[in-house]
PDB file of C-alpha atoms in Angstrom:
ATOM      1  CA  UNK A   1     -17.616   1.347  -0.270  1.00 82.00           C
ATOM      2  CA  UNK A   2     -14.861   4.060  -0.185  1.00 92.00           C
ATOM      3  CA  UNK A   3     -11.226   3.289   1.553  1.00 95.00           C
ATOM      4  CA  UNK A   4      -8.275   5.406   1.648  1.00 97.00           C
ATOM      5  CA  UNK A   5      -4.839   4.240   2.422  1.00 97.00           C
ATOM      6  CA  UNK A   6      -1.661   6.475   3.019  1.00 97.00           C
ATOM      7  CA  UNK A   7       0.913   4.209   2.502  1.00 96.00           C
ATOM      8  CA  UNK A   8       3.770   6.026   5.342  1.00 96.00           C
ATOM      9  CA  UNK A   9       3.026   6.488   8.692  1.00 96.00           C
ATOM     10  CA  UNK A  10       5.515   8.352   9.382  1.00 97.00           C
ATOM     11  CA  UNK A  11       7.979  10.707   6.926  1.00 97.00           C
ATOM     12  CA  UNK A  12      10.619  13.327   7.937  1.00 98.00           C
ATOM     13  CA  UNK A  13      12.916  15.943   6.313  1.00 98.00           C
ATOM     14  CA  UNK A  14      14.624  18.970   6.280  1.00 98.00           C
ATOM     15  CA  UNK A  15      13.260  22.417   6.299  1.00 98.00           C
ATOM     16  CA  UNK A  16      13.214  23.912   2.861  1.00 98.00           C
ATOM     17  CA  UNK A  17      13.218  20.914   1.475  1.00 98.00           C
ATOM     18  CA  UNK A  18      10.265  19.265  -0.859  1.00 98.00           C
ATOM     19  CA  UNK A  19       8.194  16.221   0.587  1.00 98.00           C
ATOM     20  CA  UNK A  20       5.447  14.244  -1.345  1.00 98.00           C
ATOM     21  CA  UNK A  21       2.744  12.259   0.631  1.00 98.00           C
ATOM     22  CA  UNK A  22       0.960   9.608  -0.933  1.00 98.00           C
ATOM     23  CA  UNK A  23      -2.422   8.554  -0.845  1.00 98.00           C
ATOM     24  CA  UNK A  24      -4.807   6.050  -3.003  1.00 98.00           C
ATOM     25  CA  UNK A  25      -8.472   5.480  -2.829  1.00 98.00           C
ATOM     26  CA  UNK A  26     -11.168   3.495  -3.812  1.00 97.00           C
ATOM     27  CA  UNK A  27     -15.361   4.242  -4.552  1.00 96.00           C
ATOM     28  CA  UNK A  28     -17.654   3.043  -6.460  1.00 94.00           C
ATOM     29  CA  UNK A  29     -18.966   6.317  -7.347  1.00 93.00           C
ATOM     30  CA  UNK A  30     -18.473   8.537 -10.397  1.00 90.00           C
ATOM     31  CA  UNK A  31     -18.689  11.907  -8.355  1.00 91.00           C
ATOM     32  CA  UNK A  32     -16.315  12.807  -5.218  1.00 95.00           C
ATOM     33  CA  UNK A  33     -14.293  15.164  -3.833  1.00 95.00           C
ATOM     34  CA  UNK A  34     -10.405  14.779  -2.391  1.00 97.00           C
ATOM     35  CA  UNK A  35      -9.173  16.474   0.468  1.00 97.00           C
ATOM     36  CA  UNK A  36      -5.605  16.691   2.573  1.00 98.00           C
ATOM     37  CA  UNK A  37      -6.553  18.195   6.136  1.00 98.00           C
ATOM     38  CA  UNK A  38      -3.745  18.731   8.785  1.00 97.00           C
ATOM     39  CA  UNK A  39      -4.087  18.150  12.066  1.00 96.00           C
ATOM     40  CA  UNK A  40      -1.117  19.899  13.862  1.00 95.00           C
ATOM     41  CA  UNK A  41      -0.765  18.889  17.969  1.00 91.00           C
ATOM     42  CA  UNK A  42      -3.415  21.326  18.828  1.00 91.00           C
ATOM     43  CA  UNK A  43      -5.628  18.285  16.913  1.00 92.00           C
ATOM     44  CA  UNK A  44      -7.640  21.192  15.164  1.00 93.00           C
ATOM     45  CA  UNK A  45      -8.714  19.824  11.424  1.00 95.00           C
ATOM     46  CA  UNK A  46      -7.409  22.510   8.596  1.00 96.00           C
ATOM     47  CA  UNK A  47      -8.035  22.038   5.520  1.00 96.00           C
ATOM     48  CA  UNK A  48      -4.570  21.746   3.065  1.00 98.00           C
ATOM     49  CA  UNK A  49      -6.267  21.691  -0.364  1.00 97.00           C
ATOM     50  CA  UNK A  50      -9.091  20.095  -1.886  1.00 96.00           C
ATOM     51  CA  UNK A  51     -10.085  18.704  -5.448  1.00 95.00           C
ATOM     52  CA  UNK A  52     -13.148  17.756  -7.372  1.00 93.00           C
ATOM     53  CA  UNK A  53     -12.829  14.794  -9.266  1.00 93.00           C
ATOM     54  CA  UNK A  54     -14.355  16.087 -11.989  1.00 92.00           C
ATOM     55  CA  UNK A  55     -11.663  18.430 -12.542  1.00 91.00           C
ATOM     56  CA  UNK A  56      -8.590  17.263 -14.418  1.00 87.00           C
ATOM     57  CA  UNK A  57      -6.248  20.166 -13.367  1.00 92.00           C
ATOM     58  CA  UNK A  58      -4.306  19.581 -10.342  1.00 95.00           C
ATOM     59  CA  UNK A  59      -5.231  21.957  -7.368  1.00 94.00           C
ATOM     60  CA  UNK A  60      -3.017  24.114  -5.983  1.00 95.00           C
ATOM     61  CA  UNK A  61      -2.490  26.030  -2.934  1.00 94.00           C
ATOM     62  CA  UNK A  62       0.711  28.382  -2.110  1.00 96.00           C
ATOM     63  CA  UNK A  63       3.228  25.714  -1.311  1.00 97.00           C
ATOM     64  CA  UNK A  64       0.670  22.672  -1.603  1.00 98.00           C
ATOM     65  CA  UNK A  65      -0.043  20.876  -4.537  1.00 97.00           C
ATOM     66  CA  UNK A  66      -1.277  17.735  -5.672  1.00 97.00           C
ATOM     67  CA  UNK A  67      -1.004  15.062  -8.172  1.00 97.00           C
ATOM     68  CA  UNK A  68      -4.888  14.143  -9.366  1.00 97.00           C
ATOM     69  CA  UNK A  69      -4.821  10.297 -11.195  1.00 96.00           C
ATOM     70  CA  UNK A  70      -7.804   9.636 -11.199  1.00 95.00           C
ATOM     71  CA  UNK A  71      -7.227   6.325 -13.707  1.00 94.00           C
ATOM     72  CA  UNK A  72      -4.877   4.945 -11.017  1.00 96.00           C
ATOM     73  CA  UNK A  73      -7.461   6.383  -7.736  1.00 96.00           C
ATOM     74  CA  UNK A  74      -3.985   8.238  -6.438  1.00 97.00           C
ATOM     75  CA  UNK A  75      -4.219  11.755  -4.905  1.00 97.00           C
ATOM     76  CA  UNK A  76      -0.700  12.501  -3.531  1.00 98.00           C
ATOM     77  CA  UNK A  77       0.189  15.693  -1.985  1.00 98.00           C
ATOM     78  CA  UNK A  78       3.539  17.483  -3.003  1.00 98.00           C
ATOM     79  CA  UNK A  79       4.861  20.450   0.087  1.00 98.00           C
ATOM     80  CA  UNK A  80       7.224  22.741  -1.264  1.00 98.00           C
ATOM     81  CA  UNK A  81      10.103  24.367   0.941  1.00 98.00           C
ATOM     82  CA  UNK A  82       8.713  23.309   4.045  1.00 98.00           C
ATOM     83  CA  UNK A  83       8.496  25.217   6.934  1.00 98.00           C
ATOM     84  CA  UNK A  84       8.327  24.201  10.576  1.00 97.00           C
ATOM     85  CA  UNK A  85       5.154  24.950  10.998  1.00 97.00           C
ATOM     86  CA  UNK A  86       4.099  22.141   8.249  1.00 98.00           C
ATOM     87  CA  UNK A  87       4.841  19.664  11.201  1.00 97.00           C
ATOM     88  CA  UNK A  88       1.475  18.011  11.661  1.00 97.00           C
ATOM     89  CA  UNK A  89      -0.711  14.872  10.911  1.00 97.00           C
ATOM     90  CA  UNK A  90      -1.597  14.561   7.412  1.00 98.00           C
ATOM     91  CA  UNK A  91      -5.082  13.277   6.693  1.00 98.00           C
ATOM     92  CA  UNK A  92      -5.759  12.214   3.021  1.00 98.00           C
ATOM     93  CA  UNK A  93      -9.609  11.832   2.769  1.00 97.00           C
ATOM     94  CA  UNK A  94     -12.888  10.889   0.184  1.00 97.00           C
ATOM     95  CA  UNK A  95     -16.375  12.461   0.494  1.00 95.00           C
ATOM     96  CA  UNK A  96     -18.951  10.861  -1.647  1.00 93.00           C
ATOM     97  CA  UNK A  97     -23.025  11.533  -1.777  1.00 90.00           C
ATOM     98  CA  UNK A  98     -23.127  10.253   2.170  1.00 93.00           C
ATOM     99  CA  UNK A  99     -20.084   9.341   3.634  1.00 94.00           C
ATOM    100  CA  UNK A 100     -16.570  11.124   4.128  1.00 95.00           C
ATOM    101  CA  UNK A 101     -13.709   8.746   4.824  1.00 96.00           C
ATOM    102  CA  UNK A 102      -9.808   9.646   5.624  1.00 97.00           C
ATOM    103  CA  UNK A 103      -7.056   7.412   5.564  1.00 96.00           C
ATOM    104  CA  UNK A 104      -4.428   6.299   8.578  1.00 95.00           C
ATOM    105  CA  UNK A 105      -2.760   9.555   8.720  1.00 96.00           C
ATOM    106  CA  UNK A 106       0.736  10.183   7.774  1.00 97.00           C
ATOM    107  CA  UNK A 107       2.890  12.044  10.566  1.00 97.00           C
ATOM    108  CA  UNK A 108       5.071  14.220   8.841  1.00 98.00           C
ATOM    109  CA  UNK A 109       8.197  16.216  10.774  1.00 98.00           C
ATOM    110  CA  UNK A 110      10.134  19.341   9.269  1.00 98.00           C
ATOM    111  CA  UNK A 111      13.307  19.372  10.493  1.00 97.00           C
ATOM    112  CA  UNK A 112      15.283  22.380  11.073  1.00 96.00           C
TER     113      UNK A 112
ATOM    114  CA  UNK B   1     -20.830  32.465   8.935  1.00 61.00           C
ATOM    115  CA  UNK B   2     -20.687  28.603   8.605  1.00 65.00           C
ATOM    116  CA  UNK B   3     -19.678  27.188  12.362  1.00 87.00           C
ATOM    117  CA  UNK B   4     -19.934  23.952  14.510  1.00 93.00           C
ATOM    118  CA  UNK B   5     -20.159  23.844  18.063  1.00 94.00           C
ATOM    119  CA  UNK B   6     -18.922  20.461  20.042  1.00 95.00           C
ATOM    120  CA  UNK B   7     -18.963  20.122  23.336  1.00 91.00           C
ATOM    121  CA  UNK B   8     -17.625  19.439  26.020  1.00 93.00           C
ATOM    122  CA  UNK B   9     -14.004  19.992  25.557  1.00 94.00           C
ATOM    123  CA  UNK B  10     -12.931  17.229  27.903  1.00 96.00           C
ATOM    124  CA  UNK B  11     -14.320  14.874  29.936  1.00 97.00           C
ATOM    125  CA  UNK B  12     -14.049  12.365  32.572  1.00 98.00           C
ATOM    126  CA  UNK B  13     -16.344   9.662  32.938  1.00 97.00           C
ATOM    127  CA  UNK B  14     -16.177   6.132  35.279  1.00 98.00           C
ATOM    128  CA  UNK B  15     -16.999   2.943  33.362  1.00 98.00           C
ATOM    129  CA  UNK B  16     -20.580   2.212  33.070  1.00 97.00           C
ATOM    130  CA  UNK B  17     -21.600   5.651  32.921  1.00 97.00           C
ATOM    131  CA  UNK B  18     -23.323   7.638  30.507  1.00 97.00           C
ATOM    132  CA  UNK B  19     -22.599   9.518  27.514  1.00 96.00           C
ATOM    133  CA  UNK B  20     -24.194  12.621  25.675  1.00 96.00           C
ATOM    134  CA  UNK B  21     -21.585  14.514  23.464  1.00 96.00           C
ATOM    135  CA  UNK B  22     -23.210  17.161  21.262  1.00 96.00           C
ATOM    136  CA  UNK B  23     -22.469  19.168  17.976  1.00 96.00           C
ATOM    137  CA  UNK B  24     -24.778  22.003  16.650  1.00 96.00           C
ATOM    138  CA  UNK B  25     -23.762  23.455  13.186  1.00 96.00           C
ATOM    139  CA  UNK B  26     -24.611  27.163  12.718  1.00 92.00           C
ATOM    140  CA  UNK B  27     -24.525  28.868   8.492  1.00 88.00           C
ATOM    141  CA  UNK B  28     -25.910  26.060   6.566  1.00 89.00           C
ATOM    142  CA  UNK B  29     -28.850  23.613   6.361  1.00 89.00           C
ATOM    143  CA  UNK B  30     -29.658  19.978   5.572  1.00 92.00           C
ATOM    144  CA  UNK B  31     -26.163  19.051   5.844  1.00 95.00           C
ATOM    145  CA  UNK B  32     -23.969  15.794   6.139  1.00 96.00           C
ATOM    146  CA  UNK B  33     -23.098  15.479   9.601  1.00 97.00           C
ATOM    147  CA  UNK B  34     -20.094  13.021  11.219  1.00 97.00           C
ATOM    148  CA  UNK B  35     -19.324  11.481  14.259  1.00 97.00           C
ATOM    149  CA  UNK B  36     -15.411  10.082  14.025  1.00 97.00           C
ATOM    150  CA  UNK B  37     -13.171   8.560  16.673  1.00 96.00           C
ATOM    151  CA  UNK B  38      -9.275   8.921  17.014  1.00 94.00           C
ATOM    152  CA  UNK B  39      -7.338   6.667  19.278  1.00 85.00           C
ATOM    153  CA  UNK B  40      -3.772   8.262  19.992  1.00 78.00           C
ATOM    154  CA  UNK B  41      -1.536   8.957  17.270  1.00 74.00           C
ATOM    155  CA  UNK B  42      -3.848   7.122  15.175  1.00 81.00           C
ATOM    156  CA  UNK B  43      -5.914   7.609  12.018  1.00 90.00           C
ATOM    157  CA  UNK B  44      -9.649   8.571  11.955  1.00 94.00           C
ATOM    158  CA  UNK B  45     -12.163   6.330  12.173  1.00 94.00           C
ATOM    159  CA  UNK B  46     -15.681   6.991  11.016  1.00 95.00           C
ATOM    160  CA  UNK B  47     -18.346   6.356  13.711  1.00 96.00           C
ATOM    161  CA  UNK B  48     -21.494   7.165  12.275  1.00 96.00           C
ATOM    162  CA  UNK B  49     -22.918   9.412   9.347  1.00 97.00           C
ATOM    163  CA  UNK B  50     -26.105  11.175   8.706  1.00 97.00           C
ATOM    164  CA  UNK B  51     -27.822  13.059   5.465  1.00 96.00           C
ATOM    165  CA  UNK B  52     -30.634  14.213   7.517  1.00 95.00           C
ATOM    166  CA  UNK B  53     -32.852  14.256  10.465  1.00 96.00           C
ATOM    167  CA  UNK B  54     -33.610  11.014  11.803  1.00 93.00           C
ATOM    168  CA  UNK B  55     -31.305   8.975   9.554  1.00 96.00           C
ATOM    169  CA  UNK B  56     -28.346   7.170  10.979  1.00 96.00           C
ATOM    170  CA  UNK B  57     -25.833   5.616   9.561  1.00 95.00           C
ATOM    171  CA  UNK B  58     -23.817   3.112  11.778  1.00 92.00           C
ATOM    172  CA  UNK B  59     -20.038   2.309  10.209  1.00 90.00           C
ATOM    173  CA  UNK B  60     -18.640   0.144  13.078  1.00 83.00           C
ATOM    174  CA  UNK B  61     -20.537  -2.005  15.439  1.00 68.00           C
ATOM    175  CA  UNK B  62     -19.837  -0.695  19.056  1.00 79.00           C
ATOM    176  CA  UNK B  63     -21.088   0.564  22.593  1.00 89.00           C
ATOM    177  CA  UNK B  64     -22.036   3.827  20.898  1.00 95.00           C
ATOM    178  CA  UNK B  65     -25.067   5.601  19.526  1.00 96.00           C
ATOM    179  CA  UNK B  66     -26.038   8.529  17.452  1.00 97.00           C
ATOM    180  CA  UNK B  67     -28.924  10.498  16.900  1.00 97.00           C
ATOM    181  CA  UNK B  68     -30.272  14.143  14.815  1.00 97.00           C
ATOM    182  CA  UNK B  69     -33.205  14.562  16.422  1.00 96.00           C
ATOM    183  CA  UNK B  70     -32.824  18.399  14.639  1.00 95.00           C
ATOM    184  CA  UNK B  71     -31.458  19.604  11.207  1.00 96.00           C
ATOM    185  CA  UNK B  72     -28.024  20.985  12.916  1.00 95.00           C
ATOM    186  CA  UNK B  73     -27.764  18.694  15.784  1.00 96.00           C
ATOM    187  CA  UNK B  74     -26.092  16.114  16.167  1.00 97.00           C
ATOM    188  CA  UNK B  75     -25.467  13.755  19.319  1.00 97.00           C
ATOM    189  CA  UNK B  76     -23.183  10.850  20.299  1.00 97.00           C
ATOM    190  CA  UNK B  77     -24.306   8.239  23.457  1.00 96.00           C
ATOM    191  CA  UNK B  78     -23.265   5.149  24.996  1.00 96.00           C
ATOM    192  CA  UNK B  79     -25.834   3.849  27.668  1.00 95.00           C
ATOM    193  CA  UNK B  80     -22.861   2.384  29.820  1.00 96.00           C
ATOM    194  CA  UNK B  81     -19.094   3.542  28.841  1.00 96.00           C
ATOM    195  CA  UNK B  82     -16.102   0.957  28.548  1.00 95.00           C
ATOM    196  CA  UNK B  83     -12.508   1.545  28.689  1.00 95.00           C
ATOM    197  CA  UNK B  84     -12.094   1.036  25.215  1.00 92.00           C
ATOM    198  CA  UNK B  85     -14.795   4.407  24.342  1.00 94.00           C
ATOM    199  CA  UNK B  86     -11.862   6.359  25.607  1.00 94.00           C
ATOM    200  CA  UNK B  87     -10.340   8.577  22.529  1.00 94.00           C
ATOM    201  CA  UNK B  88     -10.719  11.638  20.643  1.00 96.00           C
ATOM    202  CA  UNK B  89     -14.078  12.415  19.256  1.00 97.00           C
ATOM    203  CA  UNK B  90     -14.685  14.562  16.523  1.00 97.00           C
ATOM    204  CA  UNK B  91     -17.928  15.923  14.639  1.00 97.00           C
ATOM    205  CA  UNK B  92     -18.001  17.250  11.092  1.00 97.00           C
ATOM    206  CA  UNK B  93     -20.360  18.732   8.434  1.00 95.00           C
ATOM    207  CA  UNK B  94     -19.536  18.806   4.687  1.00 94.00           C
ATOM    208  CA  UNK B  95     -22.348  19.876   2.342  1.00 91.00           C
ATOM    209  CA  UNK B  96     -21.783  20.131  -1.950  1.00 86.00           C
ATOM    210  CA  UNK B  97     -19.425  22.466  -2.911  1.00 82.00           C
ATOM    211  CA  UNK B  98     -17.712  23.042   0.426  1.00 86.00           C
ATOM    212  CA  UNK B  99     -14.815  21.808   2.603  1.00 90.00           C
ATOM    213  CA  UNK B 100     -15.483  19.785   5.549  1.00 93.00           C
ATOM    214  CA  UNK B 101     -15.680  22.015   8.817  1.00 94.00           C
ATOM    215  CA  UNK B 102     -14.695  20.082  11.716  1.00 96.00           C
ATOM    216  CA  UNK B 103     -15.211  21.112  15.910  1.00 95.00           C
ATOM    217  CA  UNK B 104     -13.062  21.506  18.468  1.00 94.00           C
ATOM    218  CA  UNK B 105     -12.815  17.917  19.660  1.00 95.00           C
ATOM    219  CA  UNK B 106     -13.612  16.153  23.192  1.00 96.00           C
ATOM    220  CA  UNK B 107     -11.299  13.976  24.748  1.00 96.00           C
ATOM    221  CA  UNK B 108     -12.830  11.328  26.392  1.00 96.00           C
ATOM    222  CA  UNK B 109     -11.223   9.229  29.249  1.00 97.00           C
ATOM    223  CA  UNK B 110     -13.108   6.267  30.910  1.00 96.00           C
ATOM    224  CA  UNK B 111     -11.395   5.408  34.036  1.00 97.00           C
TER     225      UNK B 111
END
């Protein structure tokens, strides 16, 4: 079975500032892939960043990066000088050989 | 270019009434296709799940049904509709090596 859990339902802070959102996971499987998807009030899914668990290195997009443990099944994702427009639902999610499963969400507001 | 077509956008239907919601995914083949749920504010819930025509995958017992009767199509049915069916409903497709692409969204309301 796979689960995902994000941990804070809600988080806010200050534009410019850095935010981290957590996520862990659990499958029995050896291969999967990690995603964080935003969902901003228009509820349109966009993809954030995405990472094969075979691959040790951290992905990283622009201002979005993430912190890969796989040992520990944690996938947080780290937003750099946010911006206003990074106000949104945050989705952590799991796709194995069938099935692609996201967490609770985590609302996050950027403050200006 | 890889695209997925849900529709319709919105809809309105009394209790007890029928439901047909369809997705169509243009750019790929064979792929995984999703059915998922979203009460307000709230998280995503996985519906059902298929990895090709004919097979269904069921993840929570409920009013609903799904069904591919074609590679790229994918539809979502309740024989009679409850209150609690109303939500957001959203269809995916994810095949190796991509993202997931997700549609549009319909918002269902069962009044």
């Amino acid at each position: 079975a796979q689960t995902v859990t994000q941990s804070q339902p809600e988080m806010s802070v200050q534009e410019a500032e850095t935010v981290t959102l957590s996520c862990t996971y659990d499958t029995s499987e050896n291969n999967y892939y990690l995603f964080w998807y935003k969902q901003p009030p228009s509820r349109q899914m966009i993809l954030v960043i995405r990472q094969e668990a075979y691959k040790q290195q951290n992905a990283t997009e622009n201002r979005f990066s993430v912190n890969f443990q796989k040992a520990a099944k944690s996938f947080s994702l780290k937003i750099s000088d946010s911006q206003l427009g990074d106000t949104a639902m945050y989705f952590c999610g799991i796709q194995g050989a069938q099935k692609l499963v996201f967490g609770q969400g985590t609302r996050l507001t950027i403050n200006p | 270019s890889q695209t997925i077509h849900q529709w319709p956008a919105t809809l309105v239907q009394p209790v007890g009434s029928p439901l047909s919601l369809e997705c169509t995914v243009e750019g790929t083949s064979n792929p995984n296709l999703y059915w998922y749920r979203q009460a307000a504010g709230r998280g995503l819930q996985l519906l059902f799940y298929s990895v090709g025509i004919g097979q269904i995958s069921s993840e929570v017992p409920q009013n609903l049904s799904a069904s591919r009767p074609q590679d790229r199509q994918f539809i979502l049915s309740s024989k009679k509709l409850l209150l609690s069916d109303s939500g957001f409903y959203l269809c995916a497709w994810w095949t190796v090596g991509t993202e997931a692409f997700f549609g549009q969204g319909t918002r269902l309301t069962v009044v």
